[in-house]
Amino acid sequence: MKILVINAGSSSLKYQLIDMATEEAVAKGTCERIGIAGGKLTHKAHGKTYEIEKELPDHTEAISLVLKELTDQEAGVVASMDEIDAVGHRVVASGEAFTKTTLVDDGAMKLMDEIKDLAPLHNPAAILGVNACRKVMPDKKMALVFDTSFHQTMPDYAKLYAIDYDDYKKYQVRRYGAHGTSHKFVAGEAAKYLKKKPEELKIITCHLGNGSSISAVDGGKCVDTSMGFTPLAGVPMGTRSGDIDFAAVEYLCHKKGMTFDEGLNYLNKKCGMLGVSGVSSDFRDLSAAAKQKNDRARLALDMFEYDCKKYVGSYMAVLGGLDCVVFTAGVGENTPAVRTGILSNMEAFGIVLDETKNALPNDGTIHEISAKSSKVKVLVIPTNEELVIARETAALLA
Ligand code: ADP
């Protein structure tokens, strides 16, 4: 059985064609910089890397290019779409409409459309991905795999907002979290690496990418996470503000003459690293600008690292101790300076980085970057949301 996994993010689209007999990807790749200049597809198959530079104005263009590449005479891995048994789609937000992996049909897509505003940068991208695939492969079974499932174990006192309880019940407004497949995967990998059972470990997982979230995982179960009702909450991100005093939003809307919808669009698309730096939402651009003494790029990075540090500290208190911190996703896996910024000056809490190990480039394997003297292990673990999604899709079809 071969399962095509589509992971449509806000500025990137990752895909893997996974052979479930081996759980290996026979082809995988990434579309980068979707919606910003300099689009590129990197496709890996047959031990080779194929790079295509092409502007990718939206996710439909990106998926079309991926399907073309998968069936390409040279770079492709299947003769036709018939060799792909099913498609698993990553979906960021489920609300309470979906609590688990769900088969794609018209009814499910109607529900998806109703909840798309929960993650305005991601759910619409996932819908575009599903619709494009249904068009090209109408007979193929497809699954929706939700990031929110892993966070279902949060206790009420962590997942509820302090609003009228009846309103929570009626409108289901609460913290749902995101990136659940990633947090689940890296927490599991950390346990394997440390040769412990997940039940024995207290782990903080930091999924830091264009969108970022941090989770507290106690005994293999998520007990708190930084994202909220939507992925707008938590630490500042590429273009999202992260946590902000709600009264400040009302004040800004009033002063800038924005409607509430415009205010939300502003917070989702024009704030975060992009808004503070005025340079870019992309951490590579920010790091380069900061090196050239751009003060606002430095400020954006400082703010990001400071907020992540606050989550790590508060989750140590929530967990009542800590065995391991995991960094994953685009920024977490590739940016040593950000990891240093987050975990510096935490020796009093048993966290000490080995800067030589921390500086090693990401080679796609697990790196232990804590010093020998560190009580808390610090690991860089490449995430594999696609494998979790493929497993979930295969299980649903079975
Ligand atoms: P998302 O899936 O949320 O779009 P990613 O996890 O792909 O985001 O992360 C995107 C971010 O990671 C960008 O800010 C980018 O600068 C950073 N990033 C990705 N790859 C690298 C790399 N090789 N080196 C440095 N930063 C990287």
Coordinates of N, CA, C and O in Angstrom, one line a residue, residues 50-51 286:
Y50 N 15.9 16.5 -7.1 CA 15.5 17.3 -8.3 C 15.0 18.7 -7.8 O 14.1 18.7 -6.9
E51 N 15.6 19.8 -8.3 CA 15.1 21.1 -7.9 C 14.5 21.8 -9.0 O 15.0 21.9 -10.1
L286 N 15.6 36.7 8.5 CA 15.8 37.5 9.8 C 17.2 37.3 10.3 O 17.8 38.3 10.8

